[in-house]
C-alpha atoms as one frame of an Amber mdcrd trajectory, in Angstrom:
protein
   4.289   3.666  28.358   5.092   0.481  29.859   7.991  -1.589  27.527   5.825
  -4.611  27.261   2.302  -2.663  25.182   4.592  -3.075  21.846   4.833  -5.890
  22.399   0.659  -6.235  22.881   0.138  -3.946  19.449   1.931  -6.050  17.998
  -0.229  -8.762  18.379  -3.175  -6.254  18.156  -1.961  -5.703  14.587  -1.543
  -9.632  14.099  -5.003  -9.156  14.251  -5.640  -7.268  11.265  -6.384  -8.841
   8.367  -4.925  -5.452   6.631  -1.402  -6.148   8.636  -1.550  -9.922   9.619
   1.193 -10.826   6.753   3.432  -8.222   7.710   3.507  -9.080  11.614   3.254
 -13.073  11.079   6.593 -12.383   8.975   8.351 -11.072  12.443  10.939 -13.827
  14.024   8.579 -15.536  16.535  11.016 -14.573  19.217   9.695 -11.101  18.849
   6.876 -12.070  20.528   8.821 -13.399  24.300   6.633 -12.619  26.421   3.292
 -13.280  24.788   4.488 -16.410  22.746   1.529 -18.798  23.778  -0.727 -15.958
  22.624   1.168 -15.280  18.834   0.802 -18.905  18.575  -3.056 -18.893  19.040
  -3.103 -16.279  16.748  -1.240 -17.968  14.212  -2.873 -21.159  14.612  -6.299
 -20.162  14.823  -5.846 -18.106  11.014  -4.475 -21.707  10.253  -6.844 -23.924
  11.023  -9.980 -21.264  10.314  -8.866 -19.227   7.591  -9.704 -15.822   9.820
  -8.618 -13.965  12.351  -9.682 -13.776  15.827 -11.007 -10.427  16.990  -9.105
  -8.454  19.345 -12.486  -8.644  22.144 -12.256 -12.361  21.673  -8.761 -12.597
  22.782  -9.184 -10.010  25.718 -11.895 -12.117  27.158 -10.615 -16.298  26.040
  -6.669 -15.328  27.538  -7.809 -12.237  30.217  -5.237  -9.920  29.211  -5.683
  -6.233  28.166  -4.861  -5.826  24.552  -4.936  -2.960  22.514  -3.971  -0.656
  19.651  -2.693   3.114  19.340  -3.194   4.340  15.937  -0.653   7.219  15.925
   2.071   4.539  16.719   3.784   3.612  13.268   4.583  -0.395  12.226   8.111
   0.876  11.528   8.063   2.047  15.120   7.172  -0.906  16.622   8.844  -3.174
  14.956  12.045  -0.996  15.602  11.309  -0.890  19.103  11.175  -5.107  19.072
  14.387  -5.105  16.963  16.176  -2.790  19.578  14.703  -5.232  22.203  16.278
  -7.906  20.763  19.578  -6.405  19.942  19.846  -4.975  23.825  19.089  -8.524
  25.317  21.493 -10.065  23.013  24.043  -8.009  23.313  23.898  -7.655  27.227
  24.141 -11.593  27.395  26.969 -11.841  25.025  28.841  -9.168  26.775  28.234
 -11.238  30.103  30.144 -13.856  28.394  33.136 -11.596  26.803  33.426 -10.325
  30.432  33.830 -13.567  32.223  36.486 -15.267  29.235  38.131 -12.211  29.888
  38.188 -12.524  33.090  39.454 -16.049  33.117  42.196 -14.848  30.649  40.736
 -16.851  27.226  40.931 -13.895  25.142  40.203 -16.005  21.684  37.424 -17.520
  23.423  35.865 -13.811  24.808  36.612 -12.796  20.294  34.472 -15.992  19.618
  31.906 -14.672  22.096  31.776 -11.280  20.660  31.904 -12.572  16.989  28.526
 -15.066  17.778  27.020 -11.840  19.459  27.455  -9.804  17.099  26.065 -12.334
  13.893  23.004 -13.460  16.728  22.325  -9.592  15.920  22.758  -9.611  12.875
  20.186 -12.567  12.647  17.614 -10.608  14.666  17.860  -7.708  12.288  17.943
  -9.097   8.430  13.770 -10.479   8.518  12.734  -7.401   6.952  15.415  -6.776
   4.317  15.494 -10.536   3.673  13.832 -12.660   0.731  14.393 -15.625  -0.772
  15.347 -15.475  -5.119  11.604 -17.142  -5.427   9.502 -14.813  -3.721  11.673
 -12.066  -5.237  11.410 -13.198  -8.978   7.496 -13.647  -8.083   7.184 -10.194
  -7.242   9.075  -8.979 -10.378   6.407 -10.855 -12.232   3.723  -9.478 -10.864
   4.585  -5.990 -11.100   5.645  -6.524 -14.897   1.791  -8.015 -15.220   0.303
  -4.730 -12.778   1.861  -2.791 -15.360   0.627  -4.683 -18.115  -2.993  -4.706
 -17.057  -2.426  -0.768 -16.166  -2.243  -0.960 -12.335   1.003   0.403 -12.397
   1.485   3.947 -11.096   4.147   6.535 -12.049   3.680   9.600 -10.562   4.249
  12.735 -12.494   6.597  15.454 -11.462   7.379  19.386 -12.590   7.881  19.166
 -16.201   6.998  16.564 -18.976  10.770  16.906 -20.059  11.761  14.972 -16.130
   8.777  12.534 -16.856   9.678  10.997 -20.286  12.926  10.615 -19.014  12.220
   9.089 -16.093   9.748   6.845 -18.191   6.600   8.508 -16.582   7.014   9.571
 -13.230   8.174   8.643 -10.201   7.544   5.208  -9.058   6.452   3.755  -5.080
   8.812   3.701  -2.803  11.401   6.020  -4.584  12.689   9.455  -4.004  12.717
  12.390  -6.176  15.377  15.759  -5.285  14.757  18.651  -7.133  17.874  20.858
  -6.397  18.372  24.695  -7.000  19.860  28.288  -5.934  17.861  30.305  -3.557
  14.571  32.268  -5.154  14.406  29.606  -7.885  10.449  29.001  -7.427  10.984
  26.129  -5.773   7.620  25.847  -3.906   5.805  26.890  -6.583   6.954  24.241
  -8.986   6.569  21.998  -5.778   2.955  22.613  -5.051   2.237  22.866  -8.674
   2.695  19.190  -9.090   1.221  18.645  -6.221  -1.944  20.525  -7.390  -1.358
  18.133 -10.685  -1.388  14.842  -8.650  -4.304  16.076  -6.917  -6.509  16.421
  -9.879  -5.539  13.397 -11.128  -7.097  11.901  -8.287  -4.168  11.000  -5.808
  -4.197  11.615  -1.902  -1.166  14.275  -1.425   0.586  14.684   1.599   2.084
  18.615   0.949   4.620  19.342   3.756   6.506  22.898   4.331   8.854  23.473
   7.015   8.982  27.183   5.963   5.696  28.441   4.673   2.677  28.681   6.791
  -0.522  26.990   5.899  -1.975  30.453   4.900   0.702  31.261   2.664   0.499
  27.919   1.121  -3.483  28.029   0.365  -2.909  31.180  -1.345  -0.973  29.550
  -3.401  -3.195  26.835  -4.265  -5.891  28.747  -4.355  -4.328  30.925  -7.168
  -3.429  27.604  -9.136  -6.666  25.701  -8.682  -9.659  28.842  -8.689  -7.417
  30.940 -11.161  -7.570  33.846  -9.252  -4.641  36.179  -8.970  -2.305  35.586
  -6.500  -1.435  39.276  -6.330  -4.548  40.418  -5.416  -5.158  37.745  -3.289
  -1.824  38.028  -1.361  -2.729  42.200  -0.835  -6.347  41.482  -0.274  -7.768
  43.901  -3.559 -10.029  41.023  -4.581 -13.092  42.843  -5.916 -16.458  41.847
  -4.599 -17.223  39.848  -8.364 -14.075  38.026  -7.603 -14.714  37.721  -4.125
 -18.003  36.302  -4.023 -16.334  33.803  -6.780 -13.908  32.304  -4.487 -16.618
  32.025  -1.937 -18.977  29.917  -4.414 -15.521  27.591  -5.392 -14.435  27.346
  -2.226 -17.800  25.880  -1.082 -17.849  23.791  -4.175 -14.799  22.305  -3.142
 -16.112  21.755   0.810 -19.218  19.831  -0.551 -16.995  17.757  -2.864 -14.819
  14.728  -0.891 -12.140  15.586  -3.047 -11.125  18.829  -0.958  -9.801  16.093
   1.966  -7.490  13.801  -0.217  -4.914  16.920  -0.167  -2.995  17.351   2.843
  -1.408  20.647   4.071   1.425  20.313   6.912   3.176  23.301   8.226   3.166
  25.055  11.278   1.830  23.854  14.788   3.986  20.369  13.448   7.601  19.569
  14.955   8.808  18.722  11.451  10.564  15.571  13.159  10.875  12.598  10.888
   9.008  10.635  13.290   5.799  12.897  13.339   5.998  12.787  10.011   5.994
   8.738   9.762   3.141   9.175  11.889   1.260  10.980   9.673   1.812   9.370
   6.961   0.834   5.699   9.037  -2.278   7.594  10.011  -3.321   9.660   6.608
  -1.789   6.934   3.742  -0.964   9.248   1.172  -0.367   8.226  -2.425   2.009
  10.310  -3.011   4.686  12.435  -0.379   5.873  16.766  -1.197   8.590  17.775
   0.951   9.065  21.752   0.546  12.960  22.551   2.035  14.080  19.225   3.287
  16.876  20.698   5.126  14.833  22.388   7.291  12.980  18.941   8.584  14.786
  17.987  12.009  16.114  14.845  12.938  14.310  12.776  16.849  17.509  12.705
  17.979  19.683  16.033  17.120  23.062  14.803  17.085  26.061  15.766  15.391
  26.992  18.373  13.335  24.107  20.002  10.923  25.254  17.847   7.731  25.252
  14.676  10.133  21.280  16.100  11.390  20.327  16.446   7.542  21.963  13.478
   6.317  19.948  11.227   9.510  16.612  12.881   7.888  17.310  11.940   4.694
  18.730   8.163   5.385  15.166   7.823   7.852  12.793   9.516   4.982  14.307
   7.190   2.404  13.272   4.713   4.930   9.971   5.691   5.141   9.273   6.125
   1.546  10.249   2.105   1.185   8.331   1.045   3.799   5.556   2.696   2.850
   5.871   2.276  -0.426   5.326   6.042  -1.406   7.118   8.417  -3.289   8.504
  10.888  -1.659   9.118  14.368  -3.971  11.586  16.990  -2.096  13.182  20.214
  -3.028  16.605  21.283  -1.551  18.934  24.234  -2.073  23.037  24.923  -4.176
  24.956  26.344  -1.595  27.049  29.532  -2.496  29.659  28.472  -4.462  26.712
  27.302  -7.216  25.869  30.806  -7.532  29.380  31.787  -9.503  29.487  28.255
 -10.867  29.869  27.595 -14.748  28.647  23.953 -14.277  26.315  22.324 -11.157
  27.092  19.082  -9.733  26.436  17.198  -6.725  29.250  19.215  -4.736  27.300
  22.267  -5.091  24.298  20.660  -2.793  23.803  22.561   0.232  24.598  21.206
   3.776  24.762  17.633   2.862  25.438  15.341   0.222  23.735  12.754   1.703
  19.967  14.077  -0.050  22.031  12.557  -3.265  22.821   9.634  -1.899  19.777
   8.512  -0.599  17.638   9.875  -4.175  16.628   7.741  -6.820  16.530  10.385
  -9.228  18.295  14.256  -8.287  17.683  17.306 -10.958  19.373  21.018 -10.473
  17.359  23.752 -12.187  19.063  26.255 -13.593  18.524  29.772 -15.269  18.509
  29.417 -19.132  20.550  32.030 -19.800  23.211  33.256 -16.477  21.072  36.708
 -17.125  17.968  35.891 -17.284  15.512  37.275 -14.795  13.360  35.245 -12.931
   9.180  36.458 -12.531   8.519  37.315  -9.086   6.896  35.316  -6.521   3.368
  37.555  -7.651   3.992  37.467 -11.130   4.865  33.633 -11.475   1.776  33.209
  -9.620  -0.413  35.017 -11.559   1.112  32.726 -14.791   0.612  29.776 -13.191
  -3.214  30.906 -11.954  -5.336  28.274 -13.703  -6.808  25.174 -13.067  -5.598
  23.230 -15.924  -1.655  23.986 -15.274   0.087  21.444 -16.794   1.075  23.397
 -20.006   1.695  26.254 -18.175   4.414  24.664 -15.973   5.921  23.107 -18.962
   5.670  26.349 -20.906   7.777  27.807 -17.680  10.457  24.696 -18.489  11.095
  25.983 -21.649  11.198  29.689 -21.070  12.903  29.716 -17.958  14.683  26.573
 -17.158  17.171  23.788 -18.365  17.732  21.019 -15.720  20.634  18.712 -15.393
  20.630  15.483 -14.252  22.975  14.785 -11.174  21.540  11.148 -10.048  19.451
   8.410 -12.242  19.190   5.702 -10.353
């Protein structure tokens, strides 16, 4: 791809009435090489209170502009920022190089120093906003809240919830951290299931469970059907013929495509996945083993890998404004632990750092013994789960907070 389309979807987007605020906030100087065109743009929503089409523009300034869905905002808008940043930075070296040269060493400092803030000014539009547009906002969520616009979205048990005063909120990130064989991706996709029926699009991803596997699952929670028999294929033909009749229910109802399933035939890069969700726009984000997603650029050592997919899907969650619900594992020293805390994490710390809110579930009791994948399965195998899962929190489980943010 030649380095000058960003540039055009860029302005492509400008176009969009859906994405015009967010592009007409970029520094102008984003726009180089098509300035006289961004200031068309600009001027013509001005002075007409709409936006010119993207045919219109093609035709009135002959130039070949276009879009490519499966490219994210965040993408482009890095790729302009690292533009900027390597033009800047080339230029002020030029200058450190030829003080240097000359022997003016405080002068070739100065040089650096103004390079180095001229980034800095390229880079801070996004993050930046002034005390009156910030209090504005506050308002207005406090009022979308009010009016009951406000979303929290539930997660595992009631007992997280009502202390996390009703969910999870947009843009945040929830770790739910525990020992190996913990039912994990049960608990996972049983909220997910939960946020389904309550009428959310869900984004379910699993770097380590095929999609089969997975609809099992669900189809054990959501048709009630035993995930036993389902699992070693001794469905009876009563039983068979009634997952048929859901199934096909569920085909004929709209409802069946507002829940996601990613697993395998996906690279489990963070940037696929920012693609997906830019393409899908999911309410609401499940990330099944997020050790297991892989950085674009492996670099490092495997706690510097993880710790670059969690910094980028914290990232994503804010600038998408989704919540993002993960599960990770205790490494081995939790399992002869008396007490968990955020040392025990496996492979990285950095999943703590970046969450808004981190849990560790625990065994009750040190001796308790856990159901098995099958028999958990078969508890957990009706529609209406929500007491169910909270009937497991008390039977099974305690949880301990590591992180409220």
């Amino acid at each position: 791809m030649q380095l000058l389309d960003w540039e055009l979807m860029a302005i492509a987007r400008l176009c969009n009435p859906q994405k015009y605020a967010f592009y007409a906030s970029l520094p102008r100087y984003f726009y180089k090489n098509y300035l006289s065109l961004y200031d068309f743009v600009i001027d013509y929503k001005r002075n007409n209170n709409a936006l010119p089409s993207i045919d219109f523009l093609k035709s009135f300034f002959g130039i070949e502009i276009y879009d490519d869905e499966t490219v994210s905002d965040s993408f482009i808008v890095n790729w302009l920022e690292e533009r900027y940043i390597y033009e800047t930075v080339q230029k002020g070296l030029s200058r450190v190089s030829r003080f240097l040269t000359q022997g003016y060493v405080r002068e070739a400092y100065g040089a650096l120093v103004d390079t180095i803030n001229a980034c800095n000014r390229g880079t801070v539009f996004s993050a930046g906003r002034s005390l009156s547009d910030a209090l504005l906002e506050l308002l207005k969520d406090y009022e979308d809240y009010i009016a009951g616009l406000y979303t929290r979205y539930p997660v595992f048990f009631d007992s997280i919830n009502q202390v996390l005063g009703g969910g999870v909120n947009k843009g945040e990130m929830f770790v739910l951290v525990a020992r190996p064989g913990m039912l994990k991706t049960w608990l996972l996709l049983a909220s997910a299931h939960r946020a389904w029926l309550d009428g959310y699009r869900v984004m379910f991803i699993s770097p380590e469970m095929g999609t089969i596997q997975l609809t099992r699952r669900f189809a054990a929670l959501h048709f009630g059907i035993s995930f036993t028999q389902l699992r070693n294929y001794e469905l009876n033909n009563e039983e068979y013929e009634y997952l048929q009749n859901a199934v096909n229910s569920l085909l004929s109802d709209e409802m069946g495509r507002n829940f996601l399933i990613i697993s395998e035939n996906f690279d489990f890069r963070v940037r696929s996945l920012e693609i997906a969700i830019d393409k899908y726009s999911p309410d609401v984000v499940f990330i099944d083993a997020l050790y297991l997603m892989r950085p674009d650029y492996p670099r490092g050592a495997l706690w510097e890998q993880i710790k670059n997919v969690s910094d980028n899907i914290k990232r994503i969650a804010m600038f998408y404004q989704v919540p993002v619900i993960v599960t990770t594992q205790l490494n081995r020293g939790a399992i002869s632990a008396s007490e968990l805390d955020a040392a025990y994490i496996a492979y990285s710390d950095a999943i703590l750092q970046d969450a808004d809110y981190a849990f560790a579930l625990e065994r009750l009791t040190p001796d308790l013994i856990l159901p098995t994948t099958g028999q958990i399965g078969n508890y957990l195998s009706v529609a209406e789960n929500v007491e169910k899962i909270n009937e497991l929190n008390l039977l099974l489980f305690r949880l301990k907070p590591l992180k409220m943010r």
